[in-house]
mmCIF file of C-alpha atoms and ligand atoms in Angstrom:
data_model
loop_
_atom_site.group_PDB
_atom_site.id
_atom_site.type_symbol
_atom_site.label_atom_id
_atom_site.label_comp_id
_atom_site.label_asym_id
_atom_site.label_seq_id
_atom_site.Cartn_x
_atom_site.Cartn_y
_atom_site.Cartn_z
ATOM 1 C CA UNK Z 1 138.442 129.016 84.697
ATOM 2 C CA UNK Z 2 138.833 124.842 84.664
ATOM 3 C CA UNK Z 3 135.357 123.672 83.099
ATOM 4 C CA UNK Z 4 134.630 119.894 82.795
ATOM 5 C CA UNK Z 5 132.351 119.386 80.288
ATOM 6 C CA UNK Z 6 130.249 116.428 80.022
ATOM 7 C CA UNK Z 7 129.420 115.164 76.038
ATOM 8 C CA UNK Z 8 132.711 117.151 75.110
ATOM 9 C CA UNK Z 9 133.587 115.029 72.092
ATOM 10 C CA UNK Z 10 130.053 115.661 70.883
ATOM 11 C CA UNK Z 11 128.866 118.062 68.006
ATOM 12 C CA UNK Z 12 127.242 121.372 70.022
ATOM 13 C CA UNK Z 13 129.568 120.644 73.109
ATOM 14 C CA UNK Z 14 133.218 120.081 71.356
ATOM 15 C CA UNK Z 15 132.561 123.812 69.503
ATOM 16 C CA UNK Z 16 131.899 124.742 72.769
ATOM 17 C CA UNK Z 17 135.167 123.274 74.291
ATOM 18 C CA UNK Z 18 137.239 124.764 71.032
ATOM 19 C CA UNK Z 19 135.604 128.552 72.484
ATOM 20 C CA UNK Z 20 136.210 128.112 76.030
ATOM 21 C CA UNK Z 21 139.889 126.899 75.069
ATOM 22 C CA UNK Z 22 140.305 129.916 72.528
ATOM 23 C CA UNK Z 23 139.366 132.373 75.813
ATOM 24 C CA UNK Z 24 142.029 130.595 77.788
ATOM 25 C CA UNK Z 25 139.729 128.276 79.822
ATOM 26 C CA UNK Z 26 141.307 125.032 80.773
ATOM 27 C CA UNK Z 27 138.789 122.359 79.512
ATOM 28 C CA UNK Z 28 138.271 118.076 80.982
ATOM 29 C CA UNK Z 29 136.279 116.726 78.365
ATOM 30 C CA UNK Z 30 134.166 113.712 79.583
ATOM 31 C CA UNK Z 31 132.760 111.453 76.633
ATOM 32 C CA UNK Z 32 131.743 107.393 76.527
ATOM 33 C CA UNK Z 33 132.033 108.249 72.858
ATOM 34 C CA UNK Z 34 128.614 106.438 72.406
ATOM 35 C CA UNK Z 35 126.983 108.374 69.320
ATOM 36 C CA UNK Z 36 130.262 110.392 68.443
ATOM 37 C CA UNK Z 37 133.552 109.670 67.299
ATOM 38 C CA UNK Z 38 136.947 110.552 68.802
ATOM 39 C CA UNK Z 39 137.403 112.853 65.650
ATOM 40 C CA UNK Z 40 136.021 116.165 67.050
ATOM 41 C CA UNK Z 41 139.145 115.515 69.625
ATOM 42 C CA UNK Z 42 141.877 115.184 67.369
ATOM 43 C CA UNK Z 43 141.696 119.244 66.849
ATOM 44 C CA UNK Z 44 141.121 120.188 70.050
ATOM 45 C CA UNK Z 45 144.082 118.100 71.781
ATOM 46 C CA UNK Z 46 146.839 121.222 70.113
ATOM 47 C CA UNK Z 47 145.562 123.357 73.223
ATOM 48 C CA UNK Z 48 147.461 122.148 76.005
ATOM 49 C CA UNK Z 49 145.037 122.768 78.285
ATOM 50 C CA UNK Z 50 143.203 120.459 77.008
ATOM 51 C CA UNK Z 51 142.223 116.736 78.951
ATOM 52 C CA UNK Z 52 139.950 114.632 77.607
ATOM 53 C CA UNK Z 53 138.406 111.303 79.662
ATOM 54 C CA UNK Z 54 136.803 108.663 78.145
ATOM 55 C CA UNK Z 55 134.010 108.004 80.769
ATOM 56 C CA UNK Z 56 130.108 107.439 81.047
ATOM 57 C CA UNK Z 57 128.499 109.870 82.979
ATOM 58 C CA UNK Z 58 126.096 107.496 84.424
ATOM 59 C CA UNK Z 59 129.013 106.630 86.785
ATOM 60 C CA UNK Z 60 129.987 108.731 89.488
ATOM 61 C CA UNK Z 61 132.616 111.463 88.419
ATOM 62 C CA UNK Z 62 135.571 112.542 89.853
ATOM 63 C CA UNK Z 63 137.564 115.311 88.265
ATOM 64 C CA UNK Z 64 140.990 115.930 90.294
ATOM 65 C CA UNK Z 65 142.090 119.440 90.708
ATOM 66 C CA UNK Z 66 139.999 122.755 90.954
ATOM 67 C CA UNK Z 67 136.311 123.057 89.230
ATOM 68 C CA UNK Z 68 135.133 126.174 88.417
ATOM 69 C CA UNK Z 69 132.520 125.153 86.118
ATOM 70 C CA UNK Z 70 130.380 121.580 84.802
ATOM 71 C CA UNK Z 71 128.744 122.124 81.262
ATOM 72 C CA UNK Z 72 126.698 119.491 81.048
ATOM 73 C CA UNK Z 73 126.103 118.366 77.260
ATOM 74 C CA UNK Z 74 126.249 114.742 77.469
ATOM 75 C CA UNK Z 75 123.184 112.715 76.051
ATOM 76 C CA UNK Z 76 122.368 111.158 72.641
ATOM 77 C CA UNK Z 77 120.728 113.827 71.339
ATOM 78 C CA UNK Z 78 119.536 113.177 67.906
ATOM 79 C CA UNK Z 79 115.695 111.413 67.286
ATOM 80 C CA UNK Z 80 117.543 108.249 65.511
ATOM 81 C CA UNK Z 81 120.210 107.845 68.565
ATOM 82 C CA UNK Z 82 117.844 108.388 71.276
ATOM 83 C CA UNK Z 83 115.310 106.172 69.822
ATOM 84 C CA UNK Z 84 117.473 103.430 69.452
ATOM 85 C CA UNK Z 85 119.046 103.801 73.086
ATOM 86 C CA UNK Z 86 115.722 105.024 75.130
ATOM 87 C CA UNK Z 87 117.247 103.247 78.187
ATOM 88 C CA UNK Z 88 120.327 104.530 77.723
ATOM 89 C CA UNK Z 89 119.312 107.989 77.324
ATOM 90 C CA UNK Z 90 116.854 107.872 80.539
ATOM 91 C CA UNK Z 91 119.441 106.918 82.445
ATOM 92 C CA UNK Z 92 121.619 109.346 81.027
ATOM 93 C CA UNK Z 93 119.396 112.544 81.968
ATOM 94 C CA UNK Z 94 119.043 110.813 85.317
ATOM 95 C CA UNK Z 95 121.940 109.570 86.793
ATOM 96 C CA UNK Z 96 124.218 111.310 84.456
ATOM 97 C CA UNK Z 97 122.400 114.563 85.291
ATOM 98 C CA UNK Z 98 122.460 113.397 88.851
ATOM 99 C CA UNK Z 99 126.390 112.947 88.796
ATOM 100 C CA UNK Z 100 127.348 116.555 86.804
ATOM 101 C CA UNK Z 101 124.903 117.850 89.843
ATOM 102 C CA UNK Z 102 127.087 116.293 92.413
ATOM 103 C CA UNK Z 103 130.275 117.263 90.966
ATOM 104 C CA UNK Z 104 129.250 120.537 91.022
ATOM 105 C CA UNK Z 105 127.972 120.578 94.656
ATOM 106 C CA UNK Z 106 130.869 118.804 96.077
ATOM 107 C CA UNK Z 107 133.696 121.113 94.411
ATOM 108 C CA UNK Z 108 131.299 124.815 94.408
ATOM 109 C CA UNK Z 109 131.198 124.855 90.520
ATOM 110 C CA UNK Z 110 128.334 126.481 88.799
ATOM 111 C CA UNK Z 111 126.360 124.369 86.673
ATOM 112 C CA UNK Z 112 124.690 124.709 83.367
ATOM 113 C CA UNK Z 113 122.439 121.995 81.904
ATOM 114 C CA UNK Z 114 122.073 121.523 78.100
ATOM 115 C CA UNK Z 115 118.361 121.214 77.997
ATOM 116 C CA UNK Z 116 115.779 121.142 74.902
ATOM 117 C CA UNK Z 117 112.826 121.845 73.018
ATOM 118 C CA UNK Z 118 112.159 118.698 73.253
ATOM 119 C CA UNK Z 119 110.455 119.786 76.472
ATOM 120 C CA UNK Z 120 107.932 121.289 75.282
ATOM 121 C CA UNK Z 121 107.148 117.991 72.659
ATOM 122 C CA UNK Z 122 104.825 118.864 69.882
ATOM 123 C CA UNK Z 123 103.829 122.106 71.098
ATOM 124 C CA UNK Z 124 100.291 123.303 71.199
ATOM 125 C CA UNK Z 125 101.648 127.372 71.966
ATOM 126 C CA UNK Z 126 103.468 128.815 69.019
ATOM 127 C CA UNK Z 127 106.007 130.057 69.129
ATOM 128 C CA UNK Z 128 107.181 128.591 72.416
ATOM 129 C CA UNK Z 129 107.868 130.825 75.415
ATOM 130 C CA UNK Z 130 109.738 129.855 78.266
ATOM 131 C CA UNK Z 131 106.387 129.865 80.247
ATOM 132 C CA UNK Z 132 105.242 127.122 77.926
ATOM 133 C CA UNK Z 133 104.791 123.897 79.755
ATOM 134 C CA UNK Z 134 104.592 122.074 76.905
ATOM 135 C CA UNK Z 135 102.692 118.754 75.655
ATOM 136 C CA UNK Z 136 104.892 115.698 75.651
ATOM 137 C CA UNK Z 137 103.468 111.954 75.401
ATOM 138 C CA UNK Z 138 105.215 110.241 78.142
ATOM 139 C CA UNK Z 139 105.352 106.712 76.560
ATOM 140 C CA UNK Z 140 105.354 107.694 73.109
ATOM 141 C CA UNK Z 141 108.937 107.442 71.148
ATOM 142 C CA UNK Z 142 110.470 110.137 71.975
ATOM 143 C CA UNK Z 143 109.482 110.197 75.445
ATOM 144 C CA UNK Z 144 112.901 108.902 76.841
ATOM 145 C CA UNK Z 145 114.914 112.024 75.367
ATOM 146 C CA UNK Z 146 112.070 114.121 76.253
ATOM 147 C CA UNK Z 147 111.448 113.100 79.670
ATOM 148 C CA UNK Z 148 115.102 112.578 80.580
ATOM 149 C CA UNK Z 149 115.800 116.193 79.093
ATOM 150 C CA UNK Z 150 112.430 117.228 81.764
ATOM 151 C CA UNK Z 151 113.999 115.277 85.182
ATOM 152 C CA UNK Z 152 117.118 116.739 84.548
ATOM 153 C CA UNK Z 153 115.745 120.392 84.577
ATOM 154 C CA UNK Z 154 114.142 119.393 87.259
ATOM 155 C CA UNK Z 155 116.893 118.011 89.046
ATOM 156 C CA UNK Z 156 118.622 121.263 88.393
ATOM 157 C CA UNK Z 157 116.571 123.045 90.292
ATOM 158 C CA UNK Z 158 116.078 120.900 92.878
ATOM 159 C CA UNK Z 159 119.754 120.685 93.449
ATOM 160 C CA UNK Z 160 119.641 124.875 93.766
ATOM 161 C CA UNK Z 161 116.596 124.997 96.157
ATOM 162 C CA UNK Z 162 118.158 122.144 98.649
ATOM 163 C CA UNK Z 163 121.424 122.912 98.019
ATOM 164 C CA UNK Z 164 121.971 126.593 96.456
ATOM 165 C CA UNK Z 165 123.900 125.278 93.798
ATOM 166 C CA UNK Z 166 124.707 127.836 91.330
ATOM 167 C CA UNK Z 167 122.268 126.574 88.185
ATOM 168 C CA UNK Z 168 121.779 127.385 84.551
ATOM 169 C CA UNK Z 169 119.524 125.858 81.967
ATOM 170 C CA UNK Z 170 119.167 126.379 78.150
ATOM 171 C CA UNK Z 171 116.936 124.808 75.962
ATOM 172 C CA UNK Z 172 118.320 124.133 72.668
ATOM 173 C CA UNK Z 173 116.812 124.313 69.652
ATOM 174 C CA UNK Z 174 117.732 122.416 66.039
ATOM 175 C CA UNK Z 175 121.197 123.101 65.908
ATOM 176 C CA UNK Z 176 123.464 122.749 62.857
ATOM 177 C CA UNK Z 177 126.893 123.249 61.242
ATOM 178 C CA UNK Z 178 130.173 121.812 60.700
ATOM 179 C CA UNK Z 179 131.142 118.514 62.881
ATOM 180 C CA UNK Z 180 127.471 117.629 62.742
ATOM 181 C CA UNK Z 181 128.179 113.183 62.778
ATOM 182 C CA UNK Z 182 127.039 112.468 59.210
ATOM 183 C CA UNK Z 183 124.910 109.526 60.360
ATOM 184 C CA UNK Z 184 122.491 111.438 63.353
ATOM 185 C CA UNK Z 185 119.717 110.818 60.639
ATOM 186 C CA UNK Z 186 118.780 114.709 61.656
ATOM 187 C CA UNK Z 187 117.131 116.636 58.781
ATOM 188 C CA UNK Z 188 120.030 118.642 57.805
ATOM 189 C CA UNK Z 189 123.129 116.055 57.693
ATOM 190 C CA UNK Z 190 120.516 113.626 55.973
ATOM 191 C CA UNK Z 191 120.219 115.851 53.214
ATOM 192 C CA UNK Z 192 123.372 117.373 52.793
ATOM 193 C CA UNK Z 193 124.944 113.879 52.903
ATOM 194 C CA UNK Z 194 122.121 112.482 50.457
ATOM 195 C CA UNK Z 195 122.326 115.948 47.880
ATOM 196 C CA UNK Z 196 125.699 115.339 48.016
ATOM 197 C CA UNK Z 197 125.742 111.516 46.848
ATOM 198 C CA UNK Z 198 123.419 112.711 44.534
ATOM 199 C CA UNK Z 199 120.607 110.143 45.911
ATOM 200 C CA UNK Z 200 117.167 111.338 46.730
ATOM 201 C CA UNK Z 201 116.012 113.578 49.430
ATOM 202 C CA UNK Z 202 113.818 111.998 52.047
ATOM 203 C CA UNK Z 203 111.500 114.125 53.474
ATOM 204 C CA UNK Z 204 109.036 112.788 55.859
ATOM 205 C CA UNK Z 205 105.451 113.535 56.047
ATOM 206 C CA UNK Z 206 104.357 116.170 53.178
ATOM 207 C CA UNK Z 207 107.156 118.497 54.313
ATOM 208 C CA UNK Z 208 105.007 121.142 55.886
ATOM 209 C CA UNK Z 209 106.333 120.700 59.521
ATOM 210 C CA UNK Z 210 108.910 123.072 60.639
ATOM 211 C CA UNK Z 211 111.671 123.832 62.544
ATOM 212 C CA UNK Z 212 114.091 126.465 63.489
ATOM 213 C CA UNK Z 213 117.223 126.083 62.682
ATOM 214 C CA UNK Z 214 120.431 127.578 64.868
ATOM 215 C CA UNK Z 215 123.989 127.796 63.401
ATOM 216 C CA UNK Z 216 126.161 126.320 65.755
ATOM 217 C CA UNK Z 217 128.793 129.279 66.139
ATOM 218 C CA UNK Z 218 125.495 131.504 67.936
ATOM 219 C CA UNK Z 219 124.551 128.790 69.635
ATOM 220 C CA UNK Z 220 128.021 128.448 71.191
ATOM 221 C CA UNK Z 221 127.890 132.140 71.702
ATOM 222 C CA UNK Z 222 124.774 131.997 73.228
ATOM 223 C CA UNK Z 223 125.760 129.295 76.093
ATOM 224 C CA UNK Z 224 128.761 131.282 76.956
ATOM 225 C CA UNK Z 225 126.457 134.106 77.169
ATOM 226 C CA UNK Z 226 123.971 131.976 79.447
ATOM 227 C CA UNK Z 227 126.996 130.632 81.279
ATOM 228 C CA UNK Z 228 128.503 134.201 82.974
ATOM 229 C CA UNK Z 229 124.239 135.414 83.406
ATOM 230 C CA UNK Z 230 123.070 134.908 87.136
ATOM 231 C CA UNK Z 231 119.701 133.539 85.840
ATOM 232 C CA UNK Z 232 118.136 130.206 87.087
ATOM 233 C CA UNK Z 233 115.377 129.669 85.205
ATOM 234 C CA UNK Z 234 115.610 128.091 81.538
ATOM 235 C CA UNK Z 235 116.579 130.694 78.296
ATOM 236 C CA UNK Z 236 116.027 129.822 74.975
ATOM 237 C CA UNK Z 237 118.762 129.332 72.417
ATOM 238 C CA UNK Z 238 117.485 129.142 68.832
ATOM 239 C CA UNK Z 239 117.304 130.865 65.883
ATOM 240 C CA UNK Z 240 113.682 132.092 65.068
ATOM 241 C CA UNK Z 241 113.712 132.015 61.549
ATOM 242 C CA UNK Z 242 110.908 129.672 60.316
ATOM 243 C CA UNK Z 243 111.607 127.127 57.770
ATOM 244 C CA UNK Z 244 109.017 123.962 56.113
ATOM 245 C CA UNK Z 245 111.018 121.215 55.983
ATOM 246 C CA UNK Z 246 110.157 120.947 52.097
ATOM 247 C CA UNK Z 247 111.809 124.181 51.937
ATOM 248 C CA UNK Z 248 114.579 123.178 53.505
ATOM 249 C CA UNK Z 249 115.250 120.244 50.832
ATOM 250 C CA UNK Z 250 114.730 122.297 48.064
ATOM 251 C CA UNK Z 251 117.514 125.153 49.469
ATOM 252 C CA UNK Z 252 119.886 122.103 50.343
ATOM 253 C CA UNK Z 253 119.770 121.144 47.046
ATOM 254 C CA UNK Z 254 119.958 124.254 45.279
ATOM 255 C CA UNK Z 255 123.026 124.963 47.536
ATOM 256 C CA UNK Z 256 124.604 121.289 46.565
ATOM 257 C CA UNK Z 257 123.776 122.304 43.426
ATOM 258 C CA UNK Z 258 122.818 118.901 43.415
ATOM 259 C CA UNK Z 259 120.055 116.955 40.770
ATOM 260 C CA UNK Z 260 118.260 114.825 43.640
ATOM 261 C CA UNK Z 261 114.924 114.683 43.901
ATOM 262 C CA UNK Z 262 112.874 114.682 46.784
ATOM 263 C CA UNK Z 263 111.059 112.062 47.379
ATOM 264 C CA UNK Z 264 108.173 111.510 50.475
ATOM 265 C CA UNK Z 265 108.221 109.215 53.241
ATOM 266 C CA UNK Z 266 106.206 108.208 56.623
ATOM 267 C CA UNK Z 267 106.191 111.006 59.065
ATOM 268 C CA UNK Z 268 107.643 109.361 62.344
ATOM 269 C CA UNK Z 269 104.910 109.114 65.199
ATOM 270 C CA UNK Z 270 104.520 111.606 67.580
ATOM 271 C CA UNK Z 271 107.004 114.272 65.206
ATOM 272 C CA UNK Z 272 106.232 117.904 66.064
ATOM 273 C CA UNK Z 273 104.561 119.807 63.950
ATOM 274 C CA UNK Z 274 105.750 123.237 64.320
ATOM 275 C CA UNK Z 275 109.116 124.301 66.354
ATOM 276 C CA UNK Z 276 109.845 127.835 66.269
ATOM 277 C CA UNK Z 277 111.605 129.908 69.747
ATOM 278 C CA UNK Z 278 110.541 132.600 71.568
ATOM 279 C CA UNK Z 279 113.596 134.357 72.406
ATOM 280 C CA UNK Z 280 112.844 137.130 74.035
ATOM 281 C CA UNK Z 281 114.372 136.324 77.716
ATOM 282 C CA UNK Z 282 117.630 136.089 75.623
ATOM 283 C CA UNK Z 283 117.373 138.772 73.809
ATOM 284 C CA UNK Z 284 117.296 141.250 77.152
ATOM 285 C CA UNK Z 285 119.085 139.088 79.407
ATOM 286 C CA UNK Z 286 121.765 138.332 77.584
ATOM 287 C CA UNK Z 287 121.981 140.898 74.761
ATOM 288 C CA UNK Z 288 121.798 137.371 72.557
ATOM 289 C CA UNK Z 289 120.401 136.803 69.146
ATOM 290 C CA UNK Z 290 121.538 135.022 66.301
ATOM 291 C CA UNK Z 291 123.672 136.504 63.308
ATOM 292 C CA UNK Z 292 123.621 133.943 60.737
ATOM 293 C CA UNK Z 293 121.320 133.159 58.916
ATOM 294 C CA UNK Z 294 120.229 129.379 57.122
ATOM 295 C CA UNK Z 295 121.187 129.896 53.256
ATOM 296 C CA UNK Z 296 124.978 131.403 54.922
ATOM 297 C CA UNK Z 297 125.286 128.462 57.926
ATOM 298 C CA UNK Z 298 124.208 125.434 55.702
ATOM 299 C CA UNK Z 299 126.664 127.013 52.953
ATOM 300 C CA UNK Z 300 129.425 126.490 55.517
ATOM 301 C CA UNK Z 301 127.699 123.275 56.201
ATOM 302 C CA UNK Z 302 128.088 121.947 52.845
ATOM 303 C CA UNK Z 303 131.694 122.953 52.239
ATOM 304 C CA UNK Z 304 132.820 120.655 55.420
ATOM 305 C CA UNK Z 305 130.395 117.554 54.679
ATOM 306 C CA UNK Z 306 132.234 117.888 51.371
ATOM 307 C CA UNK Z 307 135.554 118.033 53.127
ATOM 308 C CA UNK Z 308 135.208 115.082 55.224
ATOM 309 C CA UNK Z 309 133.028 112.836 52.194
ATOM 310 C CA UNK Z 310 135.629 114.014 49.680
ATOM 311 C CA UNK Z 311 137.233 110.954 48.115
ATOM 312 C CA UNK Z 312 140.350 110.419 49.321
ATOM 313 C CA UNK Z 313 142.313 109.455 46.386
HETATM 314 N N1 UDP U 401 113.114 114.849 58.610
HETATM 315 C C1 UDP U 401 112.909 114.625 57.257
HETATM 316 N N2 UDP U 401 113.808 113.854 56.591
HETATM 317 C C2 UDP U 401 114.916 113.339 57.171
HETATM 318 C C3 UDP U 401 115.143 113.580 58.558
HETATM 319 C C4 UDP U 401 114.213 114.343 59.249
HETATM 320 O O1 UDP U 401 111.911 115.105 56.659
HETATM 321 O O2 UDP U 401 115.699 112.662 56.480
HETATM 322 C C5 UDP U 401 112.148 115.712 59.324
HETATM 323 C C6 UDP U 401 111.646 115.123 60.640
HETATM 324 O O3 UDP U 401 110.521 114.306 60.400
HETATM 325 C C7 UDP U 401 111.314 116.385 61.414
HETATM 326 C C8 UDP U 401 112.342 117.397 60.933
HETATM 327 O O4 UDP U 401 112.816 116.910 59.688
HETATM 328 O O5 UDP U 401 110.019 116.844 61.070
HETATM 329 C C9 UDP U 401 113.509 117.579 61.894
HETATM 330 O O6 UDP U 401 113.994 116.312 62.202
HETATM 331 P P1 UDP U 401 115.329 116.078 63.044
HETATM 332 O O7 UDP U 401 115.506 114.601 63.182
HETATM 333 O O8 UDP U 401 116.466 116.834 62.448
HETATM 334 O O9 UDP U 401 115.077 116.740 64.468
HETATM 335 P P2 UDP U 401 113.809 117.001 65.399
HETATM 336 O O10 UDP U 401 113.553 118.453 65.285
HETATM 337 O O11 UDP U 401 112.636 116.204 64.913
HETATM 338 O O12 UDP U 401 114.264 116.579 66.745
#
C-alpha cells in the first residue's frame, strides 16, 4: 500500500509511519512541523520508501502517484499547543480535515481520521462509550481542539454518506511513550522531564482527576487494526487502566528514582475530571486491547527522555 499520512513527523503518527514502513508500506509524510520537530524524521528517512513533505494541511494537497490510503493525524494535539494556537487548530480540523477528505475522494483511498476524547469534554458518563455524546463547552478553552476534533468526525461522515468514501474514525485517548516532544506541557513528559531535573512535580488541582493512559506501541497497533476493519463509526483506542494524577507523580518519581517533590497548582478551567475508555467495540471488532501496562510503558518512557536530556559531554 502507498499511505500519505498527514501529522507524520508528529509523536502518535511518526510511530505509526515507522510500522507501516516496517510492513513494507510506502509512506508520504505531510508535516508544517508546527508543534514538532524534524527529529522524529531523521530515523525514519533509512526506509527508502520513505517521502516526507513539509506542507500545511490547511492548503489543498496533492500527492503524485497512486493513494491507497490518507491517515489523517495532523493537528496540535496537546492542551498547551492547542490553547495557544485555537485558530490554528480550528482551521486545522476544518480545512485540513476537509483537504485529507478530498484527497481521499479524488484518488479512491480509504480514510481514517485521528479523532479524540476530547469529544466527549469533561464527561458526565463514566467510563465513556462510543454512544456517549459527550459534554463539551463550546467557547470554553479547549473548545477549538474539541470542536475541531467534532467537525472533522463529522465531516467524515458526511464525506461517506454524499460520497461513499471509505471512512474510519478512532478516538484517542492519553497517549504516551518514547518521541513524546519534551515541551507538550502533557502530564507525563512534564513530569518525567521535571523528576528528571530533579525540580518539583506540578500537579494541578489536588491530583484526584484521572486519566487513562495508552502506551504508544498499542495504540499504533490498534490504528492499524482500525485501519484494515470495514467499520464507519468511531472505536475507541485507550488503555482502561485508571490512574489519579497524584498517583501518577508519585510512580514517575519512584521510577526516576528521583527526590522531587510534588508540589500543587491551579487546575486549568474547564479540565476533565475523570477520562477512562470503554473499549468494548475494540475489543470484538478488532480483537484489540492493550498489553502494556503504565509502571512497564513509562519505564521505557524514562530511559529515552534520559537519552535525549542526557548531557552531551
Ligand atoms: N496535569 C498536571 N500537571 C502537569 C500537566 C498536566 O497535573 O504538569 C494534569 C492536567 O491538569 C490533567 C491531566 O494532568 O488533569 C492530563 O493533562 P494532559 O495535559 O496530559 O492531557 P489532557 O488529558 O488534559 O488532555
Amino acid at each position: 500500500m502507498r499511505v500519505v499520512v498527514t501529522g507524520g513527523a508528529g509523536f502518535i503518527a511518526s510511530h505509526l509511519c515507522e510500522a507501516l514502513l516496517r510492513r513494507g508500506d510506502g509512506v508520504v509524510a505531510l508535516d508544517n512541523l508546527a508543534t514538532s520537530t524534524g527529529e522524529n524524521l531523521l530515523f525514519l528517512q533509512q526506509w527508502p520508501q520513505f517521502q516526507f513533505r513539509r506542507h500545511d494541511v490547511r492548503q489543498p494537497i496533492a500527492v503524485e502517484g497512486a493513494t491507497d490510503y490518507v491517515l489523517h493525524f495532523a493537528s496540535p494535539a496537546s492542551p498547551e499547543f492547542f490553547q495557544r494556537r485555537p485558530i490554528e487548530t480550528l482551521e486545522t480540523g476544518a480545512l485540513g480535515t476537509t483537504n485529507a477528505l478530498e484527497l481521499a475522494r479524488t484518488t479512491g483511498a480509504s480514510f481514517l481520521v485521528a479523532s479524540t476524547s476530547e469529544v466527549y469534554g469533561d464527561p458526565q458518563e463514566h467510563p465513556q462509550r462510543e454512544e456517549y455524546h459527550g459534554n463539551v463547552d463550546p467557547i470554553g478553552p479547549r473548545s477549538s481542539y474539541d470542536e475541531a476534533k467534532r467537525f472533522a468526525e463529522a465531516l467524515t461522515m458526511a464525506y461517506r454518506r454524499e460520497y461513499g468514501t471509505d471512512t474510519h474514525i478512532v478516538r484517542i485517548f492519553n497517549t504516551y511513550g518514547p518521541r513524546m516532544t519534551p515541551q507538550d506541557g502533557r502530564v507525563i513528559s512534564n513530569f518525567v522531564t521535571q523528576a528528571l531535573r530533579g525540580g518539583p512535580l506540578t500537579v494541578y488541582g489536588d491530583g484526584s482527576q484521572t486519566r487513562s493512559f495508552c502506551y504508544v506501541g498499542d495504540m499504533v497497533a490498534g490504528v492499524l487494526k482500525a485501519m484494515a476493519a470495514s467499520f464507519p463509526e468511531p472505536i475507541n483506542l485507550g488503555n482502561p487502566e485508571e490512574w489519579r494524577i497524584i498517583d501518577v507523580a508519585k510512580l514517575v518519581v519512584e521510577l526516576t528514582g528521583s527526590r522531587s517533590p510534588i508540589v500543587k497548582g491551579e487546575l486549568p478551567q474547564g479540565d476533565p475530571k475523570v477520562r477512562r475508555p470503554d473499549i468494548s467495540r475494540a475489543r470484538t471488532l478488532l480483537g484489540w486491547e492493550p498489553q502494556v501496562p503504565l509502571r512497564e510503558g513509562l519505564a521505557r518512557t524514562i530511559a529515552y527522555f534520559r537519552s535525549v536530556t542526557a548531557p552531551s559531554t
